[in-house]
Coordinates of N, CA, C and O in Angstrom, one line a residue:
X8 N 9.4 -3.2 -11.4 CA 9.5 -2.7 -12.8 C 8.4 -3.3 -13.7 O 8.0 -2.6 -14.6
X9 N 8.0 -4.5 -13.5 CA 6.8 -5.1 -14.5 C 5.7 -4.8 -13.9 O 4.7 -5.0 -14.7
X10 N 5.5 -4.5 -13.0 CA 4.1 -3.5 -12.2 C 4.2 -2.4 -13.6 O 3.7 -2.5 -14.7
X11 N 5.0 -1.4 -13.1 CA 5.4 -0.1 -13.8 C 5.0 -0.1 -15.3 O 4.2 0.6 -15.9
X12 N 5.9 -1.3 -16.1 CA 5.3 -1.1 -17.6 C 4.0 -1.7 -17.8 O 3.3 -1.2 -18.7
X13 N 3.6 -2.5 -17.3 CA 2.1 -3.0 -16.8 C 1.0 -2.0 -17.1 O 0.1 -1.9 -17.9
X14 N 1.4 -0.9 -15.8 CA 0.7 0.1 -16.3 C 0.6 1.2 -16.9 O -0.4 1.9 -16.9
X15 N 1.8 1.4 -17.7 CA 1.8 2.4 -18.3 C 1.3 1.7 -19.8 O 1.1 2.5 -20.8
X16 N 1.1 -0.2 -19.9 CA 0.4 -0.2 -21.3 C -0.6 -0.2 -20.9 O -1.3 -0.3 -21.9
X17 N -1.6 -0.2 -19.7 CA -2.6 0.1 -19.8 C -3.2 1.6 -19.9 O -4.3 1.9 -20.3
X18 N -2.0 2.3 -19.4 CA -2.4 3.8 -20.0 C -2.5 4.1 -21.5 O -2.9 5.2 -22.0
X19 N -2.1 3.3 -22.1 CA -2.3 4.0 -23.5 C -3.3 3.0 -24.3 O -3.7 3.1 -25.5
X20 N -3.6 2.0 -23.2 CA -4.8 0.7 -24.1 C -5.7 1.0 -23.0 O -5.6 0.3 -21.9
X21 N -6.6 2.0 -23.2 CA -7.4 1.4 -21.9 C -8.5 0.5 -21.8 O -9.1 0.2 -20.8
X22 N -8.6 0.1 -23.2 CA -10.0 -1.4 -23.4 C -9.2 -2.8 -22.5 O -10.0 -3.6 -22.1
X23 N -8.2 -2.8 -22.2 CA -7.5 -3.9 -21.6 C -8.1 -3.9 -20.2 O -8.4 -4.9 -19.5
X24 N -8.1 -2.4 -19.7 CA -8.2 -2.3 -18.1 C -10.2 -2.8 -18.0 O -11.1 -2.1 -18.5
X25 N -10.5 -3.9 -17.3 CA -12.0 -3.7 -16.9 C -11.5 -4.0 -15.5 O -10.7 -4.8 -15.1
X26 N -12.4 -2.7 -14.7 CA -12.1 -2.7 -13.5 C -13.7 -3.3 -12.8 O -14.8 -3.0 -13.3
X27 N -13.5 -4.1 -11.8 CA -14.5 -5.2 -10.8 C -15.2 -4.0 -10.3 O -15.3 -3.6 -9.2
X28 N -16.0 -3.2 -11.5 CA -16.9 -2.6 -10.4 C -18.0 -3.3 -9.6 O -17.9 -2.8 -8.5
X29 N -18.4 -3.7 -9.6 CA -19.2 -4.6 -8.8 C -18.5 -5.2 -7.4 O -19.4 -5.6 -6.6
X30 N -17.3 -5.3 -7.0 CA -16.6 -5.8 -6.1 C -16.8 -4.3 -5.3 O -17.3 -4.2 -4.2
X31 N -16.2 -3.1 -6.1 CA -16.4 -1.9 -5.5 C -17.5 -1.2 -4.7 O -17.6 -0.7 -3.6
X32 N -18.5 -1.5 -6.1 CA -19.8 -0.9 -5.3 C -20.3 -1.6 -4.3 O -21.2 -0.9 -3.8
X33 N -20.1 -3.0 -3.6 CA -20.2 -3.8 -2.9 C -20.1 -2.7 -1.3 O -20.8 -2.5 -0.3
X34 N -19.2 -2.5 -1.7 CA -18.3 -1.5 -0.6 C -18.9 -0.4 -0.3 O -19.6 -0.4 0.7
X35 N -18.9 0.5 -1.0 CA -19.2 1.9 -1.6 C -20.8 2.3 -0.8 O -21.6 1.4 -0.8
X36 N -21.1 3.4 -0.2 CA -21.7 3.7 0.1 C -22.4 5.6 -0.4 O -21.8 6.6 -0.2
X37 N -23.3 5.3 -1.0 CA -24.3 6.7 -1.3 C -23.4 7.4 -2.7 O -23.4 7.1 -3.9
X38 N -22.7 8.8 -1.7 CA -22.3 9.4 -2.9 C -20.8 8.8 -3.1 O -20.4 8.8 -4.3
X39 N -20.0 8.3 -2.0 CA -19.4 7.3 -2.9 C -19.3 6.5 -3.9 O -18.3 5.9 -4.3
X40 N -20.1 6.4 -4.1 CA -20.5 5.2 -5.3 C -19.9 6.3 -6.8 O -18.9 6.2 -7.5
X41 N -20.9 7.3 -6.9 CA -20.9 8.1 -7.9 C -19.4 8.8 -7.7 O -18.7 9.0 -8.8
X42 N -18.9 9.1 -6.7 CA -17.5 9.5 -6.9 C -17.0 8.4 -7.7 O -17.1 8.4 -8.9
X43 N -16.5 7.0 -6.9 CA -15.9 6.1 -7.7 C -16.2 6.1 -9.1 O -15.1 6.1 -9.8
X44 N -17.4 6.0 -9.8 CA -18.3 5.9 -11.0 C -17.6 7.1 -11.9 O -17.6 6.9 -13.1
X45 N -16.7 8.6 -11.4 CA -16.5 9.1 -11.9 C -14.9 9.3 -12.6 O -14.4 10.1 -13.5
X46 N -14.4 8.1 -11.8 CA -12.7 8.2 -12.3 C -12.9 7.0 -13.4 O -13.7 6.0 -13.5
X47 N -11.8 7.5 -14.4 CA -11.4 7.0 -15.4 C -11.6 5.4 -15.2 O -11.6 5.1 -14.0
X48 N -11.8 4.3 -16.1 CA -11.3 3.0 -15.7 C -10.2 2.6 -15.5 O -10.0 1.9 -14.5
X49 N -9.1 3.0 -16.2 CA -7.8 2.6 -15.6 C -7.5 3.1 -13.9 O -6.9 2.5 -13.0
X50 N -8.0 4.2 -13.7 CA -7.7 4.2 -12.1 C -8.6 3.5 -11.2 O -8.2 3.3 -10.1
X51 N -10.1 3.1 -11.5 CA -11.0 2.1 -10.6 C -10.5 0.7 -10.8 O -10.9 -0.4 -10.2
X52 N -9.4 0.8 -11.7 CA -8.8 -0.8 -11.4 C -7.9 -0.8 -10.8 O -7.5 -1.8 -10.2
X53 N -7.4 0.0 -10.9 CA -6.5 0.2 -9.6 C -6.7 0.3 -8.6 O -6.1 -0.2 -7.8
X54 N -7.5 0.9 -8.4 CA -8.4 1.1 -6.8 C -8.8 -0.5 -6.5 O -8.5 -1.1 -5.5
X55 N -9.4 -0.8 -7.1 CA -9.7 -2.1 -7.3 C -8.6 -3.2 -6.3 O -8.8 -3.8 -5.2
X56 N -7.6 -2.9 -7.3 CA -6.5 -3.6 -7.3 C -5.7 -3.4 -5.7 O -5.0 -4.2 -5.1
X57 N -6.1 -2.3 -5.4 CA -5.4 -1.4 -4.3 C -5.9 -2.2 -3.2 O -5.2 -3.0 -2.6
X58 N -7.9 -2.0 -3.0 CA -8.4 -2.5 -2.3 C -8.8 -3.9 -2.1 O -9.7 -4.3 -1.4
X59 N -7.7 -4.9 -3.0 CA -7.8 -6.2 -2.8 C -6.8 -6.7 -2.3 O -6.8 -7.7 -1.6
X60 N -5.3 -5.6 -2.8 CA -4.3 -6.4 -1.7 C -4.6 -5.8 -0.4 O -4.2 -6.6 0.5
X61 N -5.1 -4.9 0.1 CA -5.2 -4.5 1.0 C -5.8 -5.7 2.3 O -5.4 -6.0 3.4
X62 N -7.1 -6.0 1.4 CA -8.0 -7.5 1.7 C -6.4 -9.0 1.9 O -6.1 -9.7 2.9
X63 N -5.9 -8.9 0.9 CA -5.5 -10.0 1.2 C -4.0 -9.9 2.2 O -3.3 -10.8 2.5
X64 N -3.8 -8.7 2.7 CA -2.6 -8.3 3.7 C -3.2 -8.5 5.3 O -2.7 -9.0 6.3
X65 N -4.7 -7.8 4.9 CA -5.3 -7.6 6.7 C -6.9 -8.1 6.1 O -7.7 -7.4 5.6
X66 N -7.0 -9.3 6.4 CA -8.5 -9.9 5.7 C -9.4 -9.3 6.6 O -10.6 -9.3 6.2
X67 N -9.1 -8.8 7.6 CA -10.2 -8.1 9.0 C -10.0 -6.4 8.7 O -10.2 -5.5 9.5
X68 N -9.7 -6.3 7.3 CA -9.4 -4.6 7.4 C -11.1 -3.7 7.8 O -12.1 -4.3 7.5
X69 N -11.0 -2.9 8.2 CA -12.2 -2.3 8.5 C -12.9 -1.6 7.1 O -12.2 -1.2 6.1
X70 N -14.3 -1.5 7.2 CA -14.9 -0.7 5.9 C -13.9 0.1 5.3 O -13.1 0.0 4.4
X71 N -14.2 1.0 6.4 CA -13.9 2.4 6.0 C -12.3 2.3 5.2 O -12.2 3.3 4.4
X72 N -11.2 1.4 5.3 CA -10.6 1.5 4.9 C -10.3 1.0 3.5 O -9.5 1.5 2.8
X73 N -11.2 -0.1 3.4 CA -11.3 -0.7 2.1 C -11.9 0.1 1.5 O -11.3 0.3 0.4
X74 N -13.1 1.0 1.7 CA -13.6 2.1 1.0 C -12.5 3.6 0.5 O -12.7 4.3 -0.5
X75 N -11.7 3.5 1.3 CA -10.6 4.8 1.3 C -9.8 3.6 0.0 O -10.1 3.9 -1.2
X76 N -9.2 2.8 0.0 CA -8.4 2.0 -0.8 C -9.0 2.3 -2.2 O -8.3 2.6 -3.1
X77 N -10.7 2.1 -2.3 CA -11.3 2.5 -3.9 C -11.3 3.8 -4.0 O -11.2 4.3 -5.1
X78 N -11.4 4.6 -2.9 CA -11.4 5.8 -3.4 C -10.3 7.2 -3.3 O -10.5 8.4 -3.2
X79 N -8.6 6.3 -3.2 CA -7.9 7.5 -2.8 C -7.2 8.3 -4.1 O -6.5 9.3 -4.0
X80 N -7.6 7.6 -5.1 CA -7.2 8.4 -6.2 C -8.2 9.3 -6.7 O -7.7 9.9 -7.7
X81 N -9.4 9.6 -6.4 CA -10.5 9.6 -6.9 C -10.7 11.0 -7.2 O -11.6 11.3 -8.0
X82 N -9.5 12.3 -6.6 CA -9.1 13.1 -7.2 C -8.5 13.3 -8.3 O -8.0 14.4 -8.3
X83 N -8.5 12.7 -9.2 CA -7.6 12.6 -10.5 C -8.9 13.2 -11.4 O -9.0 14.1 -12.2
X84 N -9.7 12.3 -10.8 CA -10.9 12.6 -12.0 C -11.2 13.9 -12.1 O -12.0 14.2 -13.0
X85 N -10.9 14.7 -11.4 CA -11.1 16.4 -11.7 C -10.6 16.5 -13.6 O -11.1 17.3 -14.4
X86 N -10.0 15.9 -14.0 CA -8.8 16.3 -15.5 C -9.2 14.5 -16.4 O -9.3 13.3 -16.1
X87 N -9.2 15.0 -17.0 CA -9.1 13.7 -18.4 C -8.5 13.2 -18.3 O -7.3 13.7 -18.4
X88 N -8.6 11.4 -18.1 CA -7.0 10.8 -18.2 C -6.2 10.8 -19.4 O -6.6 10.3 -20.5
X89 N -5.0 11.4 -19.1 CA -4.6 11.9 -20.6 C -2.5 11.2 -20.1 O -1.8 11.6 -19.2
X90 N -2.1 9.9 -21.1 CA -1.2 9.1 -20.5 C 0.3 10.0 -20.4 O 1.2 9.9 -19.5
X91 N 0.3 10.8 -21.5 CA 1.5 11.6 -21.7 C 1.2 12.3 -19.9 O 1.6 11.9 -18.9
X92 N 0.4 13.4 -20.1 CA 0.3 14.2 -18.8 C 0.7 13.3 -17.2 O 1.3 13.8 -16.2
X93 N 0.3 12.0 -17.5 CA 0.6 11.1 -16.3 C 1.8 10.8 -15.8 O 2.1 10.9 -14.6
X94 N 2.7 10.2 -17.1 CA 3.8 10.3 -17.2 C 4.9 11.5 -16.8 O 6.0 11.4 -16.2
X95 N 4.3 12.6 -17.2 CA 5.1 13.8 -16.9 C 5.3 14.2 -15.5 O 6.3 14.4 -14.8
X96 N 3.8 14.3 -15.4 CA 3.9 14.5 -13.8 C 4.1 13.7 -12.5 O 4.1 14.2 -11.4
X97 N 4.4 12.1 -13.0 CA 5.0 11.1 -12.2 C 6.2 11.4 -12.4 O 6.7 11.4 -11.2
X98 N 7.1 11.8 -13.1 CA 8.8 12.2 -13.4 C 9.1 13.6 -12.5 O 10.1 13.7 -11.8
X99 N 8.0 14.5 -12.6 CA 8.5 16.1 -12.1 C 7.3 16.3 -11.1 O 6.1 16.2 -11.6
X100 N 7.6 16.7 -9.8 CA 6.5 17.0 -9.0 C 6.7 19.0 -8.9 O 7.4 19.6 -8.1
X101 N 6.0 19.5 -9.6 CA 6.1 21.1 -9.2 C 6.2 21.5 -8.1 O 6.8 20.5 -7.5
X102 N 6.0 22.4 -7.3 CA 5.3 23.0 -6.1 C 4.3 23.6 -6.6 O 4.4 24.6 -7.4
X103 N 3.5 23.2 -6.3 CA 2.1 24.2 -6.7 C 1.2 24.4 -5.9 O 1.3 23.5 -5.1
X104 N 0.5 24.8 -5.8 CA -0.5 25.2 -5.0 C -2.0 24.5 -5.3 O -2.0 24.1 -6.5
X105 N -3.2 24.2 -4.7 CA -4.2 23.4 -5.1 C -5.2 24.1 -5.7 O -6.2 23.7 -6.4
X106 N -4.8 25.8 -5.2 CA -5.8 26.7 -5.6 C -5.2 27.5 -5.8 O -4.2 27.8 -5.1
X107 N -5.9 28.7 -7.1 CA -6.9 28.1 -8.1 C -7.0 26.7 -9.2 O -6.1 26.5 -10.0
X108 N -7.5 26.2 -9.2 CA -7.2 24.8 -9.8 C -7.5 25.2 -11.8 O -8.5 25.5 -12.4
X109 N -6.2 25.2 -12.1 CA -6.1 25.9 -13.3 C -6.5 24.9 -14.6 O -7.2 23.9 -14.3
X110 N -6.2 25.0 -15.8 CA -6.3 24.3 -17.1 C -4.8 24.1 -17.4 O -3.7 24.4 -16.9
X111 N -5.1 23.5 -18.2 CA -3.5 22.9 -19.4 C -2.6 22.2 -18.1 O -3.2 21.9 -17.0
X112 N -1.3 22.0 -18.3 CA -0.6 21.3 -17.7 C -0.2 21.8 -16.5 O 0.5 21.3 -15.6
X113 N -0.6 22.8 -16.5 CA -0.4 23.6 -14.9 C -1.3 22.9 -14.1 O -1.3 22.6 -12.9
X114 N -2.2 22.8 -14.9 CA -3.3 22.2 -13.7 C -3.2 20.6 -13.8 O -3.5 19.7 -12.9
X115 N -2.7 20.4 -14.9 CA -2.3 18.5 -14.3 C -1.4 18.1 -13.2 O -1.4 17.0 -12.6
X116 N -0.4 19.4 -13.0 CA 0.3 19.1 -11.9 C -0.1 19.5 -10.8 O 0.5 19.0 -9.9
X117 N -1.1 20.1 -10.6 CA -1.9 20.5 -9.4 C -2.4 19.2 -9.1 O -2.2 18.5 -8.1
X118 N -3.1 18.8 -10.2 CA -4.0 17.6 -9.5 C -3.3 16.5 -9.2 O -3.9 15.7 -8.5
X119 N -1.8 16.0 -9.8 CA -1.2 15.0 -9.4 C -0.9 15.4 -8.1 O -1.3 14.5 -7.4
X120 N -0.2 16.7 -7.3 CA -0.1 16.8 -6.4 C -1.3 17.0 -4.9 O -1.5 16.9 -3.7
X121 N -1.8 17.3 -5.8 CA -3.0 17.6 -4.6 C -4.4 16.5 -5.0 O -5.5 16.8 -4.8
X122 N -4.2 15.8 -5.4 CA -5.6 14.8 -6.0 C -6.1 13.9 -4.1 O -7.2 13.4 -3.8
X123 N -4.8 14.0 -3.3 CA -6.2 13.8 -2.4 C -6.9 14.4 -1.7 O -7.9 13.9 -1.1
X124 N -6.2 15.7 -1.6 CA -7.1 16.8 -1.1 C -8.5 17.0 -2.0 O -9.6 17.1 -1.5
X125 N -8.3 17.0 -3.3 CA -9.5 17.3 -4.0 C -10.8 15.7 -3.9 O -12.0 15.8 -3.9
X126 N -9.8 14.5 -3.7 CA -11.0 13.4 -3.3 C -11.0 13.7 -2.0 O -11.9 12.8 -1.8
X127 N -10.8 14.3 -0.4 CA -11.2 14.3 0.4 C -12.4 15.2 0.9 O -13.2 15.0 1.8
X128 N -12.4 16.4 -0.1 CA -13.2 17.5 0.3 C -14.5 16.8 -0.3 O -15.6 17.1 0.2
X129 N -14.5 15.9 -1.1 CA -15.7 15.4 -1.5 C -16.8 13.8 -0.7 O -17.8 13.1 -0.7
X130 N -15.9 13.8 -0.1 CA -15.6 12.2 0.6 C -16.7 13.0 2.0 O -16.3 14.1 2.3
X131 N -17.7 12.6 2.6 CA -18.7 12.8 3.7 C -17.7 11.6 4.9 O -16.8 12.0 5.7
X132 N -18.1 10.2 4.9 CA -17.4 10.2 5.9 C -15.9 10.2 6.8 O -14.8 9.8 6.4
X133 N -16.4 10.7 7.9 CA -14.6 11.3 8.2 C -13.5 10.3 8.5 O -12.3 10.7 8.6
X134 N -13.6 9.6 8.5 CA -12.8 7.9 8.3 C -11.9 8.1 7.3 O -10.8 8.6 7.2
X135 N -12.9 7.6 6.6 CA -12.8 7.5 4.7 C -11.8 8.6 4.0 O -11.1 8.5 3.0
X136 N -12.0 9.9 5.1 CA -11.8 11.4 4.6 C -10.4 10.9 4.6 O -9.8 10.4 3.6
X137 N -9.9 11.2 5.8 CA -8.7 10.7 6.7 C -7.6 10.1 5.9 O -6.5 10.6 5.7
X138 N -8.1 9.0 5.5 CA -7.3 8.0 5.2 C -6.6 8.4 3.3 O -5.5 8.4 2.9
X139 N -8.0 8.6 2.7 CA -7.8 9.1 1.5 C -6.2 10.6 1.4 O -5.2 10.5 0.6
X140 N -6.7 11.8 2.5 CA -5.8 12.7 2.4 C -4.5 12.4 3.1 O -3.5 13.1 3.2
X141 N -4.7 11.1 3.5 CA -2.9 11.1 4.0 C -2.2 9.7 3.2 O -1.1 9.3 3.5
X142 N -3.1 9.2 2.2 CA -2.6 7.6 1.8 C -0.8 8.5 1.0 O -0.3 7.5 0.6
X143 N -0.1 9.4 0.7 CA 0.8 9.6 0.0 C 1.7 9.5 1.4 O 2.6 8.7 1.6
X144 N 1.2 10.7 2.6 CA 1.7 10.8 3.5 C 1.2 10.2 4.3 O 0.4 10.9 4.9
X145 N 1.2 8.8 4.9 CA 0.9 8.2 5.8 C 1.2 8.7 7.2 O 2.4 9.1 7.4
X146 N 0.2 8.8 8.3 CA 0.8 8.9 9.5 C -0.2 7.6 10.5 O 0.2 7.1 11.5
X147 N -1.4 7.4 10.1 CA -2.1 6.2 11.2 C -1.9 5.5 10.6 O -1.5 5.8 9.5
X148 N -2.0 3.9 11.4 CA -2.0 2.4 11.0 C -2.3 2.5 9.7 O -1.5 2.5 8.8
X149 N -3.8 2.8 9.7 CA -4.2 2.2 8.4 C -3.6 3.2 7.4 O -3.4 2.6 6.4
X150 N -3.3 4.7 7.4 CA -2.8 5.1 6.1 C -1.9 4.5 5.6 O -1.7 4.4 4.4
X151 N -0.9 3.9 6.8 CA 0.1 3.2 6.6 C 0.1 2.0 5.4 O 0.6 1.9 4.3
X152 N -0.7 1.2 6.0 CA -1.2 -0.1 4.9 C -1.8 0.4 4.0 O -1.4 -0.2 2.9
X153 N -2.9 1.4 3.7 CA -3.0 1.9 2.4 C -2.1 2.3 1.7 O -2.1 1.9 0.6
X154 N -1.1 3.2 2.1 CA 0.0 3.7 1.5 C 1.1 2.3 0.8 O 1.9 2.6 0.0
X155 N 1.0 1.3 1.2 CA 2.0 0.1 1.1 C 1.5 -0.7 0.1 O 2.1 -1.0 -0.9
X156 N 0.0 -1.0 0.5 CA -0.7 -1.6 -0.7 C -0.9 -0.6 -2.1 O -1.3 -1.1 -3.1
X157 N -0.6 0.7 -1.9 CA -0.9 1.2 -3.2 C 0.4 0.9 -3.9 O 0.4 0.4 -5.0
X158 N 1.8 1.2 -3.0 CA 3.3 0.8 -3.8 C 3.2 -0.7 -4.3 O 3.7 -1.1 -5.4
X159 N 2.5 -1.4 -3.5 CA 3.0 -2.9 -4.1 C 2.3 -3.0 -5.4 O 2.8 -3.7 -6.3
X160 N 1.0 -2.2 -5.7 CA 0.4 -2.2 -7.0 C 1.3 -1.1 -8.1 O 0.9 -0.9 -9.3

């Protein structure tokens, strides 16, 4: 629960959130870099955040997965981070479809639902890809642990 309000004041303060870019791009390779570079700060701190417990669960985690850890939200950044819209769509998941990727709140719920499809299609290596489009639905080891480390944040 103090995770949760945690972040939802940093959704509406976002000068509070400085996310370790620098820890990130450490990682980050080519056009990943510029994906990362493209989401909001509140969610590269998170990613951040993602890919540090991740580090401190399995210190031997492989790249590629620490790389999938900064970048599995990285779909979001399609839409403005806007805190009401976040809220909404964490409470009610629609069914919607990912395509056509619409405007106004129809399309915020697209992207909460489908935001890792929209970060995998842009993601080059297939590792990275992987891991990103199944971190909600885990099915390998590591989606698994990404998926765990993102709940514990």
């Amino acid at each position: 629960m103090q995770r949760r309000l945690r972040r939802l004041f940093h959704a509406f303060f976002p000068r509070r959130e400085e996310p370790d870019d620098a820890f990130a791009l450490a990682f980050l390779q080519g056009e990943e870099r510029t994906l990362y570079l493209s989401m909001d700060p509140r969610d590269r701190a998170h990613a951040v955040r993602v890919a540090r417990r991740l580090l401190q669960h399995y210190p031997d985690a492989p790249a590629f997965a620490i790389r999938a850890a900064l970048l599995h939200d990285a779909g979001k950044a399609l839409r403005p981070y806007c805190p009401l819209e976040r809220i909404l769509t964490g409470l009610y998941a629609l069914p919607v479809s990912p395509y056509p990727l619409r405007r106004g709140i129809f399309g915020a719920f697209q992207v909460r639902r489908h935001h890792p499809l929209y970060a995998a299609e842009r993601i080059q290596d297939p590792e990275v890809r992987a891991l990103v489009l199944e971190h909600h639905r885990p099915q390998s080891l590591w989606g698994k642990r990404l998926h765990q480390a993102d709940q514990e944040e």
